[in-house]
Tab-separated table of C-alpha atoms in Angstrom:
chain	number	residue	atom	x	y	z
A	702	UNK	CA	64.070	-36.280	89.950
A	703	UNK	CA	62.183	-32.908	90.344
A	704	UNK	CA	63.614	-32.238	93.884
A	705	UNK	CA	67.259	-33.300	92.945
A	706	UNK	CA	69.520	-30.308	93.638
A	707	UNK	CA	71.685	-30.660	90.394
A	708	UNK	CA	68.496	-30.887	88.204
A	709	UNK	CA	67.126	-27.741	89.859
A	710	UNK	CA	70.443	-25.872	89.662
A	711	UNK	CA	70.661	-26.563	85.848
A	712	UNK	CA	66.939	-25.945	85.349
A	713	UNK	CA	66.713	-29.443	83.916
A	714	UNK	CA	62.912	-29.530	84.340
A	715	UNK	CA	60.671	-26.655	83.273
A	716	UNK	CA	57.023	-25.970	83.705
A	717	UNK	CA	54.739	-25.648	80.574
A	718	UNK	CA	51.206	-24.528	80.408
A	719	UNK	CA	48.791	-27.191	78.961
A	720	UNK	CA	45.246	-26.326	78.059
A	721	UNK	CA	43.884	-29.645	79.402
A	722	UNK	CA	46.176	-30.321	82.332
A	723	UNK	CA	47.269	-26.861	83.513
A	724	UNK	CA	51.009	-26.473	84.521
A	725	UNK	CA	53.048	-29.660	83.796
A	726	UNK	CA	56.738	-30.419	84.348
A	727	UNK	CA	58.809	-31.094	81.188
A	728	UNK	CA	62.430	-31.671	80.309
A	729	UNK	CA	64.386	-28.570	79.142
A	730	UNK	CA	65.960	-28.535	75.669
A	731	UNK	CA	69.238	-30.159	75.416
A	732	UNK	CA	71.955	-29.003	74.345
A	733	UNK	CA	71.632	-25.464	75.204
A	734	UNK	CA	73.358	-22.803	73.132
A	735	UNK	CA	74.194	-19.391	74.709
A	736	UNK	CA	71.966	-16.706	73.263
A	737	UNK	CA	69.247	-18.856	72.060
A	738	UNK	CA	65.703	-19.262	73.404
A	739	UNK	CA	65.339	-22.831	74.762
A	740	UNK	CA	61.846	-22.768	75.855
A	741	UNK	CA	59.420	-25.034	73.972
A	742	UNK	CA	56.298	-23.125	72.447
A	743	UNK	CA	53.908	-25.513	74.028
A	744	UNK	CA	53.541	-28.836	75.613
A	745	UNK	CA	51.897	-30.668	72.644
A	746	UNK	CA	48.752	-30.671	70.794
A	747	UNK	CA	45.322	-30.235	72.677
A	748	UNK	CA	43.353	-33.273	73.531
A	749	UNK	CA	41.680	-34.480	70.233
A	750	UNK	CA	43.083	-31.620	68.251
A	751	UNK	CA	44.193	-33.941	65.407
A	752	UNK	CA	41.185	-36.450	65.643
A	753	UNK	CA	39.591	-35.503	62.384
A	754	UNK	CA	42.997	-35.800	60.413
A	755	UNK	CA	43.902	-38.997	62.217
A	756	UNK	CA	40.454	-40.825	61.884
A	757	UNK	CA	40.401	-39.534	58.163
A	758	UNK	CA	43.400	-41.659	57.485
A	759	UNK	CA	41.578	-44.518	58.883
A	760	UNK	CA	38.653	-43.915	56.563
A	761	UNK	CA	36.327	-42.503	59.120
A	762	UNK	CA	34.230	-39.557	57.468
A	763	UNK	CA	33.025	-36.553	59.256
A	764	UNK	CA	29.409	-37.980	59.863
A	765	UNK	CA	30.911	-41.041	61.432
A	766	UNK	CA	33.362	-38.950	63.548
A	767	UNK	CA	30.328	-36.552	64.815
A	768	UNK	CA	28.489	-39.757	65.701
A	769	UNK	CA	31.356	-41.248	67.668
A	770	UNK	CA	31.811	-37.825	69.433
A	771	UNK	CA	28.037	-37.631	70.192
A	772	UNK	CA	28.082	-41.171	71.632
A	773	UNK	CA	31.025	-40.413	73.867
A	774	UNK	CA	33.339	-43.005	72.025
A	775	UNK	CA	35.985	-40.367	71.370
């Protein structure tokens, strides 16, 4: 899809900077409205950015979370 001339002409795939992966391809925003900025602000959360919140929902406390990190489980 990336080398397709129509996709390239319409800028259907853009590049986003990701803190973990570097520059990554991503689909552009559709539909596009003239006069509006259509670039996403970022490619998504960083790796593990929401671990504490997620594991908290599962009942894992901060001590258990730190232990799992230290053991390389997460």
